[in-house]
Coordinates of C-alpha atoms in Angstrom, one line a residue:
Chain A
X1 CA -21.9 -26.2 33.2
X2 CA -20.2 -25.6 29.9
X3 CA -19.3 -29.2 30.3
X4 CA -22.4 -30.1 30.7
X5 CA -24.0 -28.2 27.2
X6 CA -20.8 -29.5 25.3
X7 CA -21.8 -33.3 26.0
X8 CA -25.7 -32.3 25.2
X9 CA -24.1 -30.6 22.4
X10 CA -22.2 -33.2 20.9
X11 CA -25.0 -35.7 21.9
X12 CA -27.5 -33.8 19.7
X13 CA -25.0 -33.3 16.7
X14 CA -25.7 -37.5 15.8
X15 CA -28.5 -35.0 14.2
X16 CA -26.5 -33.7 11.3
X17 CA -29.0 -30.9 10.6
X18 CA -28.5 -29.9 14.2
X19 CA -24.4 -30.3 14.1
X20 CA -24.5 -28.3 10.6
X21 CA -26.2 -25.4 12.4
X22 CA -23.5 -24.6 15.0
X23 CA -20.0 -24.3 15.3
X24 CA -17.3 -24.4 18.2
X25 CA -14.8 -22.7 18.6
X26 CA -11.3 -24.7 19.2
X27 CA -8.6 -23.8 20.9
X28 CA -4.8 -25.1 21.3
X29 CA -4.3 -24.7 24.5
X30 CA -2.9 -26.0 27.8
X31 CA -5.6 -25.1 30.2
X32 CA -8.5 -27.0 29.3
X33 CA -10.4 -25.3 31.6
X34 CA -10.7 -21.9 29.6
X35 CA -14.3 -20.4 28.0
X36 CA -14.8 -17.7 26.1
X37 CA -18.1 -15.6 26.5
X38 CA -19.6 -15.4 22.6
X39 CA -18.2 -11.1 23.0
X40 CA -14.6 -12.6 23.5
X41 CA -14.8 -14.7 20.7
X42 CA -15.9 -11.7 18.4
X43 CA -13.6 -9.4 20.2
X44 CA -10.4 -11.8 19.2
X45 CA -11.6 -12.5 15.5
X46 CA -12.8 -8.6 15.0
X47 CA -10.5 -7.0 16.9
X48 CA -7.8 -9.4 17.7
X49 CA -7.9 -8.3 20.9
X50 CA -8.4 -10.5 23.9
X51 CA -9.0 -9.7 27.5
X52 CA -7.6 -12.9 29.2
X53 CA -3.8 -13.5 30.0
X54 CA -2.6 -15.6 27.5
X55 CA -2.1 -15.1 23.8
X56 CA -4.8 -16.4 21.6
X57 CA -4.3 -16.1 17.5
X58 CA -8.0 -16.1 15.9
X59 CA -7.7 -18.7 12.7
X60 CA -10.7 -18.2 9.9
X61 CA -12.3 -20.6 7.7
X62 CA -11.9 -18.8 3.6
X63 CA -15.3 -17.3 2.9
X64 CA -17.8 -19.6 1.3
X65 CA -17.4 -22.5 4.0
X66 CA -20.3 -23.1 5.7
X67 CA -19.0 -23.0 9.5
X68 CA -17.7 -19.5 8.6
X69 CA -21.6 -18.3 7.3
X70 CA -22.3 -20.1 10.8
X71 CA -19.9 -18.6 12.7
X72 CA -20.3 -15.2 11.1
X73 CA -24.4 -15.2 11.6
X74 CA -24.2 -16.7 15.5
X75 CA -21.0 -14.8 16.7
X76 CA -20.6 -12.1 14.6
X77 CA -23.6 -10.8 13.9
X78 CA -22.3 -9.1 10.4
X79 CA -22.7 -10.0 7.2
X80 CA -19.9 -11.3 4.9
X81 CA -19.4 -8.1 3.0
X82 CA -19.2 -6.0 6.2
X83 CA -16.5 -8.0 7.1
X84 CA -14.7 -7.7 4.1
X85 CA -15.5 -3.9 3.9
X86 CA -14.1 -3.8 7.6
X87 CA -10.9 -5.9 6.9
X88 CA -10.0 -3.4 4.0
X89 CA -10.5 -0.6 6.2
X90 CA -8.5 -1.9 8.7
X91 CA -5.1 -3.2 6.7
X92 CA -5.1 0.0 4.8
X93 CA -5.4 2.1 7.6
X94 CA -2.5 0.7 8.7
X95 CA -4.6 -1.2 12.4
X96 CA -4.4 -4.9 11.8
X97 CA -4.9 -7.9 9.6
X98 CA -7.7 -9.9 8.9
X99 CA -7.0 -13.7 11.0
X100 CA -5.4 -16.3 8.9
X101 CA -7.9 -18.1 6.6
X102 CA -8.3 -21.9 6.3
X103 CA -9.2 -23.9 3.0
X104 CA -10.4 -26.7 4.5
X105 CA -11.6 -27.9 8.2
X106 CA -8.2 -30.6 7.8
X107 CA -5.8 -27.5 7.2
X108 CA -7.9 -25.4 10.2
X109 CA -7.2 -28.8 12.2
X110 CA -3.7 -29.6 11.5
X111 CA -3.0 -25.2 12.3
X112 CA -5.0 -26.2 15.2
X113 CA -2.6 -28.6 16.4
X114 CA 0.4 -27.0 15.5
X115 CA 0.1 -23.7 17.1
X116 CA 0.0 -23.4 20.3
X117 CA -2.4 -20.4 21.5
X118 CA -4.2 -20.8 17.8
X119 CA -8.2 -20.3 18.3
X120 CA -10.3 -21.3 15.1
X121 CA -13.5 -22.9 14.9
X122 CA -15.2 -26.4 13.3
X123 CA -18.6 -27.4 13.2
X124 CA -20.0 -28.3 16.4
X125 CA -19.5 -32.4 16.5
X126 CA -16.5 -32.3 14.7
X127 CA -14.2 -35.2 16.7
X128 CA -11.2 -33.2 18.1
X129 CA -7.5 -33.7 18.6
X130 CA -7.1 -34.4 22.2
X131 CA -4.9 -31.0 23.6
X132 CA -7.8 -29.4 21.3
X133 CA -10.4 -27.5 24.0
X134 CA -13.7 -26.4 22.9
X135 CA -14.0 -22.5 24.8
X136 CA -17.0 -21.7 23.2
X137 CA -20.4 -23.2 21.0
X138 CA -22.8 -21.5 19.3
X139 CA -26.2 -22.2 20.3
Chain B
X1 CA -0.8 12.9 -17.9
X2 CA 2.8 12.0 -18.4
X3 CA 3.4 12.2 -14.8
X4 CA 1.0 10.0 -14.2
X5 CA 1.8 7.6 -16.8
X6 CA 5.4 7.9 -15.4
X7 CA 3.8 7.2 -11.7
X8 CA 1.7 3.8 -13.2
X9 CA 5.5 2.8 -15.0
X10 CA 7.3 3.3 -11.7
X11 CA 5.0 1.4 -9.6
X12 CA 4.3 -1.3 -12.0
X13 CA 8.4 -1.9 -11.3
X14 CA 8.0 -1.2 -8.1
X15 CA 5.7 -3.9 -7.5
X16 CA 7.6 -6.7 -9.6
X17 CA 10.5 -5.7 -7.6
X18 CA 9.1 -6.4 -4.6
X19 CA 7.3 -9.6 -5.7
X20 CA 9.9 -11.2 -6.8
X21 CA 11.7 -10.7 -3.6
X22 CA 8.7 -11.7 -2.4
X23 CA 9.1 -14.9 -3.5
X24 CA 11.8 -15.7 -1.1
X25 CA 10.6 -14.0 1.8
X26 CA 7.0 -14.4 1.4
X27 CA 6.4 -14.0 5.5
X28 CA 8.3 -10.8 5.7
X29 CA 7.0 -9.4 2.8
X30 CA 2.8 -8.6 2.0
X31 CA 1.6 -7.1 -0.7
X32 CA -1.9 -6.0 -1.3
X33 CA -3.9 -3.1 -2.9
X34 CA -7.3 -1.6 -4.0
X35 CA -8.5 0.0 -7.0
X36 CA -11.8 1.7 -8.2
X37 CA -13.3 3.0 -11.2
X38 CA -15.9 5.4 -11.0
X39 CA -17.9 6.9 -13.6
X40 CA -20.5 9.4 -12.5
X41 CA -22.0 12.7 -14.0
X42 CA -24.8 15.8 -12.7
X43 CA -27.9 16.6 -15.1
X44 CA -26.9 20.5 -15.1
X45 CA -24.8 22.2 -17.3
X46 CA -24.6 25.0 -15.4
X47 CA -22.4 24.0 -13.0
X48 CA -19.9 21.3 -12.0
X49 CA -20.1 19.1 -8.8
X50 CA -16.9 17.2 -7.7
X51 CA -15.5 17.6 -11.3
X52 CA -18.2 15.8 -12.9
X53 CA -20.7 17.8 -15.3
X54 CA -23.4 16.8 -17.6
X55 CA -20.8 14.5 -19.8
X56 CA -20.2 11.2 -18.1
X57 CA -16.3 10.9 -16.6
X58 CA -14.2 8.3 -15.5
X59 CA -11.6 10.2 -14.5
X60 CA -12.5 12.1 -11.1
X61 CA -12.0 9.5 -8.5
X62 CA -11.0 6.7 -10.4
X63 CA -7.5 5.5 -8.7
X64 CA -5.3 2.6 -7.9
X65 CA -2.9 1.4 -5.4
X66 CA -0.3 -0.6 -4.3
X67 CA 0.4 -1.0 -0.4
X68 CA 3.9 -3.4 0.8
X69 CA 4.1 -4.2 4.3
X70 CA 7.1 -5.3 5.4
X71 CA 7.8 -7.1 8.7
X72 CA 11.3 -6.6 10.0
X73 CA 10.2 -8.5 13.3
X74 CA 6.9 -9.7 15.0
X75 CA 6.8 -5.8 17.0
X76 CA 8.4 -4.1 13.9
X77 CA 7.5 -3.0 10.6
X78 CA 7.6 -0.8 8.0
X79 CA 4.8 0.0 5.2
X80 CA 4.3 2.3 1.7
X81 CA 1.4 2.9 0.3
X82 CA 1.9 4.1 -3.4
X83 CA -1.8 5.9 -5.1
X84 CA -1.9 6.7 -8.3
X85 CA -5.1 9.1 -9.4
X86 CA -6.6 10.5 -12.0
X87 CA -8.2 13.6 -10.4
X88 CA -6.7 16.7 -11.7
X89 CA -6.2 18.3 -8.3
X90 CA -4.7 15.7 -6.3
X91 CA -1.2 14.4 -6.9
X92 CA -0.5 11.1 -7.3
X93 CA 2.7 9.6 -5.4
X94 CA 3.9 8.7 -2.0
X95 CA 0.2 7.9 0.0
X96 CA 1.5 6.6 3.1
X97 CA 5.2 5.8 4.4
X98 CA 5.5 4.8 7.6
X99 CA 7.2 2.6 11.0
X100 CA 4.6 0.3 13.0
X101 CA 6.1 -0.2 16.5
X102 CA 3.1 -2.7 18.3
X103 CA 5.5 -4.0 21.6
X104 CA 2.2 -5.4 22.7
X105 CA -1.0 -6.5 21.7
X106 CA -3.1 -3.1 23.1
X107 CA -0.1 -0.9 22.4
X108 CA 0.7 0.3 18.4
X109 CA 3.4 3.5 17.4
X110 CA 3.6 4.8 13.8
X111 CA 6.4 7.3 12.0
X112 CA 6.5 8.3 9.1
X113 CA 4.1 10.0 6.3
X114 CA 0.1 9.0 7.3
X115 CA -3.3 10.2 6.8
X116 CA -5.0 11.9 9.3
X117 CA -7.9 9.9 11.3
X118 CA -11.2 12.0 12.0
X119 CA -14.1 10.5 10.5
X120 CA -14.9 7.4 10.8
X121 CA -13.6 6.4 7.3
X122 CA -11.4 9.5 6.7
X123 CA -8.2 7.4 6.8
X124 CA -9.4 4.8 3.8
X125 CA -11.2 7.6 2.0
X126 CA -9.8 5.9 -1.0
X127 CA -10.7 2.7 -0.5
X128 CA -13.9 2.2 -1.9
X129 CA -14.2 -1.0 -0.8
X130 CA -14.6 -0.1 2.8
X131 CA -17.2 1.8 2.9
X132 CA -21.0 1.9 1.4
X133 CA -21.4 4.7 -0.3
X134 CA -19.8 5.5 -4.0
X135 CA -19.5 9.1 -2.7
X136 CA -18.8 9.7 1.1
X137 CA -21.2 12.3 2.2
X138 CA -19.3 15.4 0.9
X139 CA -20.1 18.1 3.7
X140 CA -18.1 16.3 5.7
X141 CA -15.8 13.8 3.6
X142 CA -14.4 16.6 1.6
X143 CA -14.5 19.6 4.5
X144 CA -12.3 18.3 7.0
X145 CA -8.9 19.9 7.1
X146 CA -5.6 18.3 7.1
X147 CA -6.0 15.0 5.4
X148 CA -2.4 13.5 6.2
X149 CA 0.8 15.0 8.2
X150 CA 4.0 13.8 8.8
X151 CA 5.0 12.9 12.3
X152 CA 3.7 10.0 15.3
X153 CA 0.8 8.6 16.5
X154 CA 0.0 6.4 19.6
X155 CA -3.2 3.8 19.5
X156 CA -3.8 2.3 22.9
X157 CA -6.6 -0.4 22.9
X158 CA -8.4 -1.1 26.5
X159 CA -10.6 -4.3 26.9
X160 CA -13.1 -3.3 29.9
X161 CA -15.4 -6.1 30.2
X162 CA -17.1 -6.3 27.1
X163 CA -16.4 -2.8 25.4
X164 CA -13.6 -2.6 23.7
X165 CA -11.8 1.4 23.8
X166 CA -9.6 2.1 21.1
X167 CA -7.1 6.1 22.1
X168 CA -5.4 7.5 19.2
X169 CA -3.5 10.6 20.0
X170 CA -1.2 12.2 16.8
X171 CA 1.2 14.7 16.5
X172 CA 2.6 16.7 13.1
X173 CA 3.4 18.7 11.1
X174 CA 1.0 19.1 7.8
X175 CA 2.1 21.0 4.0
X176 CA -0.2 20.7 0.7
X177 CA -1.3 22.9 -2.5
X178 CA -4.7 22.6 -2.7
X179 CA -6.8 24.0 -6.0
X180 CA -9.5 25.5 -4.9
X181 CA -12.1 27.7 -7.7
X182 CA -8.6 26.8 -9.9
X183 CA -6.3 28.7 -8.0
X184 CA -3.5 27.0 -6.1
X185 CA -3.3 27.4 -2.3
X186 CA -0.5 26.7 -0.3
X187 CA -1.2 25.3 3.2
X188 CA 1.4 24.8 5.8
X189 CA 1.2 24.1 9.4
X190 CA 3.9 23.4 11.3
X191 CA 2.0 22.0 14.1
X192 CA -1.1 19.4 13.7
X193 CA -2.3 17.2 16.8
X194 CA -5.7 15.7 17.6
X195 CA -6.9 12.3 18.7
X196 CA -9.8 9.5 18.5
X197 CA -11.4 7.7 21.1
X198 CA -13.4 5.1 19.3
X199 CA -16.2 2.6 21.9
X200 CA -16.9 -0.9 20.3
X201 CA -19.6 -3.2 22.0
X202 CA -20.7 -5.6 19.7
X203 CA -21.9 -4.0 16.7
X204 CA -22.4 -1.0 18.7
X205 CA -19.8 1.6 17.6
X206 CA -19.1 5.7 19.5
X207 CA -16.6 7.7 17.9
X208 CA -15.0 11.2 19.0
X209 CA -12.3 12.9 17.5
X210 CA -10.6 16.3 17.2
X211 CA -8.1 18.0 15.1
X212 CA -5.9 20.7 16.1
X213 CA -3.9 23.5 14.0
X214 CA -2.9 26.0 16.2
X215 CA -0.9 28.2 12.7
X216 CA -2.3 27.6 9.9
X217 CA -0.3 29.5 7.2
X218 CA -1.5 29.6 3.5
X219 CA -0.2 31.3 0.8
X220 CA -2.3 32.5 -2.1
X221 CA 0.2 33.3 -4.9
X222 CA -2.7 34.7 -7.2
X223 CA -3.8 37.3 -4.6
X224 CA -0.7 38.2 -3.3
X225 CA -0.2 41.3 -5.8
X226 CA -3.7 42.6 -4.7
X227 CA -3.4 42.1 -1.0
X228 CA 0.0 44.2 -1.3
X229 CA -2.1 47.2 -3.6
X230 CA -5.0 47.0 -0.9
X231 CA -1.9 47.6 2.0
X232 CA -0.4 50.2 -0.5
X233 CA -3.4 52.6 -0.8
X234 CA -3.6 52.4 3.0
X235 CA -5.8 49.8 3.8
X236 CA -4.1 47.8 5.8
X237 CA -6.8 46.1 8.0
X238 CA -8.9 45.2 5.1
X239 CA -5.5 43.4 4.0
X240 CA -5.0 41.8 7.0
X241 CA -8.5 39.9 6.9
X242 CA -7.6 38.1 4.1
X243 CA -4.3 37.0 5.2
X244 CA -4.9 33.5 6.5
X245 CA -2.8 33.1 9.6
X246 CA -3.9 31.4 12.3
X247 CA -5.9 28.9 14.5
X248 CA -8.4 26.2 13.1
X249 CA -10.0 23.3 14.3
X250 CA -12.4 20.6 14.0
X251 CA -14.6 18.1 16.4
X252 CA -16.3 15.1 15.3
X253 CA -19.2 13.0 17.1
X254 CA -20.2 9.7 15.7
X255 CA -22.4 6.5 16.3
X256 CA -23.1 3.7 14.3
X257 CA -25.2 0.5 14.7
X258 CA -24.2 -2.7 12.8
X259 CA -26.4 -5.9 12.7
X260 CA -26.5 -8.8 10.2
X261 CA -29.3 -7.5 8.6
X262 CA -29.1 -3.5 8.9
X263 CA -27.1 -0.9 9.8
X264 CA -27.4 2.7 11.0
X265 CA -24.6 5.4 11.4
X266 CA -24.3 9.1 11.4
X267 CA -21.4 11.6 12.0
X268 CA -21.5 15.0 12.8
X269 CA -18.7 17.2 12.7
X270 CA -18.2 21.1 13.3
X271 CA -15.1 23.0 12.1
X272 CA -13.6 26.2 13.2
X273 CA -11.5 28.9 13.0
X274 CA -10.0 32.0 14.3
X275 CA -9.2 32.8 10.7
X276 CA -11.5 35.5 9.5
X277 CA -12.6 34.4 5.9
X278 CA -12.9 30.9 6.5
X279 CA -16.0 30.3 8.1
X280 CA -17.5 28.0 10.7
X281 CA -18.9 24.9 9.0
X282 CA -21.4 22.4 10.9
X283 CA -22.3 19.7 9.2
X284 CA -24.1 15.8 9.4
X285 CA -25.3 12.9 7.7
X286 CA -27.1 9.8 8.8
X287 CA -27.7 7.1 7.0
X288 CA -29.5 3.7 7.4
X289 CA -28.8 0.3 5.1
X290 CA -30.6 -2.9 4.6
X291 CA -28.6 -6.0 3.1
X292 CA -30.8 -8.6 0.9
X293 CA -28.5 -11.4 -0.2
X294 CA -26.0 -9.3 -1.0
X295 CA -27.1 -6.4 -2.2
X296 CA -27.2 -3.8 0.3
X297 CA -29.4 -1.1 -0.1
X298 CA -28.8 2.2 1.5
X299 CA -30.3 5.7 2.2
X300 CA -28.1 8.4 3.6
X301 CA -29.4 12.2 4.6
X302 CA -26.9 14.7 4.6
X303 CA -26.4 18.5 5.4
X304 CA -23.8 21.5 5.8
X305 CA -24.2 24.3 6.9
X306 CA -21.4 27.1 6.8
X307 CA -21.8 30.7 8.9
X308 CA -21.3 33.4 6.6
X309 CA -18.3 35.1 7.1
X310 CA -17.9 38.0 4.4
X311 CA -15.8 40.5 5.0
X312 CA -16.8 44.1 4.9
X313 CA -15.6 46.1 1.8
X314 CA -14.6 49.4 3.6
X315 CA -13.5 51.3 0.6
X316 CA -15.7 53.8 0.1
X317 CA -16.7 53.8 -4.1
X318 CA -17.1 57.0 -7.1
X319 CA -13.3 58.1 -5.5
X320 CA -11.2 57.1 -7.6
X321 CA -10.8 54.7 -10.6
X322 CA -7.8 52.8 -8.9
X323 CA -9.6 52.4 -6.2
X324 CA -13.1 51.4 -7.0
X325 CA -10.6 48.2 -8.7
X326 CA -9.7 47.4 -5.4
X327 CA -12.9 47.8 -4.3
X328 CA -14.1 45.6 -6.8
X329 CA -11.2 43.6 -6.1
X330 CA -12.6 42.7 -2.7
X331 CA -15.5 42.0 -3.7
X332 CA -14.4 39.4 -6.2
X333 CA -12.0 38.0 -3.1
X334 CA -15.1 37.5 -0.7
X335 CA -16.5 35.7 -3.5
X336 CA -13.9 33.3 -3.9
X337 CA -14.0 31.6 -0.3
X338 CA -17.3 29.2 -0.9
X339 CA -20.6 29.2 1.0
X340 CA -21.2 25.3 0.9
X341 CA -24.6 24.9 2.7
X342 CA -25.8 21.9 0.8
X343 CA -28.6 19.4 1.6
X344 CA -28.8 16.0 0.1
X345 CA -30.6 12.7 -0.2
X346 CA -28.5 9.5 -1.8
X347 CA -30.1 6.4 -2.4
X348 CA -27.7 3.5 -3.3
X349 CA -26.9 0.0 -3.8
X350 CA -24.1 -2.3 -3.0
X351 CA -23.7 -5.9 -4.9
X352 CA -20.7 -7.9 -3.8
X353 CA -20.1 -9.9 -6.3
X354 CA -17.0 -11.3 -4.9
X355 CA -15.3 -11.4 -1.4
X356 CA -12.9 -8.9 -3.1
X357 CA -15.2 -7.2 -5.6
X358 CA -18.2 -4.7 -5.0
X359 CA -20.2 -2.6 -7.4
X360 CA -22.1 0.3 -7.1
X361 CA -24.7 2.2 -8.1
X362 CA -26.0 6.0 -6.4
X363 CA -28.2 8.4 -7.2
X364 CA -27.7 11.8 -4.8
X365 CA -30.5 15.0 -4.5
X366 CA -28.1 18.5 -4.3
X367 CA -30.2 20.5 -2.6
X368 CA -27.9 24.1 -2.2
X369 CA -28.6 26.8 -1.6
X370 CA -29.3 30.2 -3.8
X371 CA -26.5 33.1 -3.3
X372 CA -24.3 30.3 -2.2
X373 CA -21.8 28.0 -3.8
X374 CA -23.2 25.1 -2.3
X375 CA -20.0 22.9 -3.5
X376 CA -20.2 23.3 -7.0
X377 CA -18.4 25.0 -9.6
X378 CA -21.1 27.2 -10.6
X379 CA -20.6 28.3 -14.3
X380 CA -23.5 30.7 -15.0
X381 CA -25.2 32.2 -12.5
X382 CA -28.9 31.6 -12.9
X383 CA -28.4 28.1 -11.5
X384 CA -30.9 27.5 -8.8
X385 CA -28.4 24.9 -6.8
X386 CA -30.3 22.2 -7.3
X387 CA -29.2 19.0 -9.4
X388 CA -28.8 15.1 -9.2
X389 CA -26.0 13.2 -9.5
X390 CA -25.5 9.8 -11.0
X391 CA -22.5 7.6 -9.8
X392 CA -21.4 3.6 -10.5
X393 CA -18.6 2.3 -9.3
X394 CA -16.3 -0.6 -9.2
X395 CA -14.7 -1.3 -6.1
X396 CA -11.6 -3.8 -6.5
X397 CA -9.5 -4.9 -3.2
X398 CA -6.2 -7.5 -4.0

C-alpha cells in the first residue's frame, strides 16, 4: 500500500508545486521494508525516541529550509519557535539534544548515506541513493 | 558587585579554556548558553513586587550562563552549568554539576548538583528562552520549595503505542539561605525525594509530580535571641511553633495542549506542611496563546491562595513591660511569614526575531489581597494590593 502512494507520490511530484508541498522522510537502512506512522516520525525528531528495534538517528534540515517549514507544519504540528523554545528547555535541563541540522539537502544526502540508521527527510520527489528507503511522506 | 564581577572574570576564562580545548576535541566537548535581560517596573510606590518598584531595573532577573557538556563516551557524560545573576538574593556560581549515565536509549542516570523538576518549566526557570512568558506565573514559579539538591535521579522513557511516558524519580539532600522580608533563612534538609511522570501524545502533554521533605530544618539567625527570651519567660509552646522543624510537601497536576497555531496549558500545584507557620498554599494558572507569524500572543490567568496559619499570641498583655515586648514580639513574628493570595491577569507578546533570539513584552494585573502580603514588599501600609507590572525582555540562547 505504502508502495503504492509512494509511486502516485512521486508520479504527481513532475508537479513541482505539488512535490514542494511534501516531504519524505529517508532512511539509511537495510530493511527496505520499514514505515513509520507520521507519530513515529515526530516521536524520533521530538523525543528521539523510537518504538521499533533498531536504532534510528533523526537528522534536521537548519531552520529556514523549506522542507523543514514542510516537515515541521505536516509532522510536527508546532511552530518553529516552539521548537526552539522546546530544544532550549530540553539541553539545559540536562534530557537531550536537538537532531543534527543540515545546511543543505546535498549535506542531509551525503549524512544520509553515510550513516547507517540516520533518518532525515527531502522533499518528496527528490531522486534517492539506492540503500536510501522512504518510511514515511507527508500527504 | 565584586563577587559578581569576579564570577563574570572567572567564567569568561573558564569558557576560553574550554574553547580552546575545544578546538581539538570539538565532538567531545559542547558548549552552549543563554542569557536574558529584563527590564520591568510596578506603577506603585508603595510597595515592591519581585524587586522591581516604580523606577525601571535591569537588574532583578537579568542573568547569563555558560553550560559545557562533555562526553567521555557515547553512555557517559559529564556537564556544568555556570549562572551568573544580578538579583541581590540569589547567588551566582555553580548552577548545575552533574554525571549523565544513558546505557540505553529509554534509560538516563544523573549525579551530581541539579535542579529540582516539578513544574513543567521549573528546571529551565532561567532560561527565558524556553518558555512564553517574561515572568512565570509567580504563585507557583516562585512558591515551590527546594529548587535544586544534590544527589541522583532516574528518567525511564516508555513508548506504548503512540504515547510516549516519561518516570523521573530523584533522591537528595537540599541546603540554601534564602532572604526572605531581608532576613536570611537557612534551609537544610537532609532528605529530598519526589518524582515526575510526564504523558506525551502528539501535542498533547499530562504532567504529575511531587516533592517530598520529610525534615525540613531552618534556621533564623535574627529570631533566634527572641525564640530563646519567649522559652525563658516560660513560654515554651509558643516557642516551639515557630521553630521550623519538620515535614513539607508539594503535588503538582498539569496539562497542556500544543498545536501549530495555539496552545493551551495550565498547572496547578498545592503545597504543604506539617510545619505550623508555614501555611498550606494552593495555587493555578492557565493560560492560552495564539502565534501570528511569529509573534505569539498570549493570555495567562493566575491565582494563589494560602490558608492562614497565624499563630495565637498567648501572652496575656498590661503584665509586665518585658513581656508585653515579647508579646509584641510575636506579633511582629506572625507578621513576617507572608499571606500571598494573589490574583492576576498577564497579557503578553513573543517576537522571535531569530531561531536563537526572542523578545518580549508583558503587562501583568496584581490583584492581592487587603491584610495580606500578597507577594510584595509592602512599604506603607495603606496600599490596597493592587498594581500592574510592566516587563520586556530579551531572551538570547547560544
Amino acid at each position: 500500500m505504502l508502495k503504492y502512494t509512494l509511486i502516485l507520490l512521486s508520479l504527481l511530484s513532475f508537479s513541482p508545486a505539488f512535490g514542494q508541498d511534501n516531504i519524505w522522510v529517508v532512511a539509511n537502512v537495510s530493511d527496505s521494508n520499514i514505515a513509520l506512522s507520521k507519530a513515529e516520525v515526530r516521536t524520533l525528531f521530538m523525543n528521539n525516541s523510537t518504538s521499533s528495534s533498531s536504532v534510528l538517528e533523526p537528522v534536521s534540515m537548519m531552520p529556514g529550509h523549506r522542507a523543514r517549514s514542510i516537515f515541521n507544519a505536516k509532522v510536527i504540528a508546532l511552530p518553529e519557535s516552539r521548537i526552539q523554545s522546546y530544544w532550549a528547555q530540553m539541553r539545559f535541563s540536562g534530557r537531550m539534544t536537538a537532531p543534527k541540522e543540515m545546511d543543505s539537502l546535498q549535506a542531509m544526502l551525503q549524512y544520509l548515506d553515510e550513516n547507517e540508521g540516520a533518518v532525515g527527510y527531502v522533499p518528496a520527489g527528490t531522486e534517492l541513493p539506492s540503500h536510501l528507503t522512504v518510511v514515511y511522506a507527508s500527504l | 558587585m565584586t563577587n559578581f564581577k569576579l564570577l563574570i572574570a572567572l567564567t569568561a576564562a573558564a569558557a576560553m579554556v574550554l574553547s580552546s580545548q575545544a578546538a581539538g576535541e570539538t565532538d567531545k566537548l559542547e558548549l552552549s548558553g543563554f542569557a536574558r535581560v529584563v527590564g520591568g517596573f510596578v506603577d506603585t510606590d508603595k510597595a515592591t513586587y519581585e524587586g522591581y518598584d516604580d523606577n525601571v531595573s535591569f537588574s532583578e532577573k537579568s542573568l547569563i550562563a555558560v553550560q559545557a557538556d562533555y562526553n567521555f563516551s557515547s553512555t557517559l557524560s559529564a556537564s556544568v552549568q555556570l549562572l551568573l545573576h544580578t538579583d541581590e538574593d540569589r547567588e551566582s556560581g555553580v548552577e548545575w554539576l552533574y554525571l549523565t549515565y544513558t546505557p540505553t536509549e529509554e534509560i538516563q542516570f544523573n549525579v551530581g548538583r541539579l535542579r529540582t523538576p516539578f513544574l513543567k518549566y521549573s528546571d529551565v526557570i532561567d532560561v527565558g528562552f524556553a518558555y512564553p512568558w517574561v515572568n512565570a506565573p509567580q504563585q507557583l514559579y516562585s512558591s515551590y520549595m527546594f529548587s535544586q539538591y544534590e544527589g541522583a535521579n532516574a528518567r525511564y522513557r516508555a513508548n506504548i503505542g503512540d504515547f510516549i511516558v516519561d518516570f523521573e524519580a530523584y533522591y537528595g539532600r537540599y541546603e540554601d539561605s534564602l532572604v526572605s522580608s531581608g532576613i536570611d533563612v537557612e534551609v537544610e534538609l537532609d532528605q529530598l525525594f519526589g518524582g515526575v511522570i510526564e504523558v506525551n501524545y502528539g501535542g498533547l502533554q499530562l504532567r504529575t509530580a511531587t516533592i517530598n521533605g520529610p525534615k525540613v530544618e531552618t534556621t533564623i539567625d535574627e529570631i533566634a535571641p527572641f525564640l530563646q527570651g519567649l522559652r525563658a519567660a516560660g513560654f515554651e509552646q509558643l516557642a516551639e511553633k515557630f521553630e521550623i522543624n519538620d515535614s513539607a510537601r508539594a503535588f503538582l497536576l498539569g496539562a497542556s495542549y500544543d498545536t501549530l497555531n495555539w496552545y493551551m496549558s495550565g498547572e496547578w500545584m498545592k503545597v504543604s506542611s506539617d510545619i505550623d507557620v508555614l501555611a498550606n498554599l494552593e495555587s493555578f494558572y492557565i493560560s492560552y496563546g495564539y502565534y501570528y507569524d511569529s509573534v505569539l500572543f498570549h493570555l495567562t490567568y493566575a491565582s494563589s491562595n494560602q490558608s492562614l496559619n497565624t499563630i495565637e499570641n498567648t501572652i496575656p498583655p498590661g503584665i509586665s513591660p518585658e513581656l508585653d515586648e515579647l508579646r509584641f514580639g510575636v506579633d511582629i513574628l506572625n507578621s513576617f511569614f507572608p499571606t500571598d493570595d494573589l490574583d492576576t491577569w498577564t497579557l503578553g507578546a513573543r517576537w522571535d526575531v531569530k531561531t536563537n533570539v526572542a523578545l518580549k513584552a508583558e503587562v501583568s494585573l496584581l490583584d492581592g489581597k487587603q491584610g495580606k502580603t500578597s507577594f510584595f514588599d509592602i512599604q506603607d501600609e495603606t496600599f490596597d494590593r493592587n498594581a500592574m507590572l510592566y516587563q520586556l525582555a530579551l531572551e538570547w540562547v547560544f
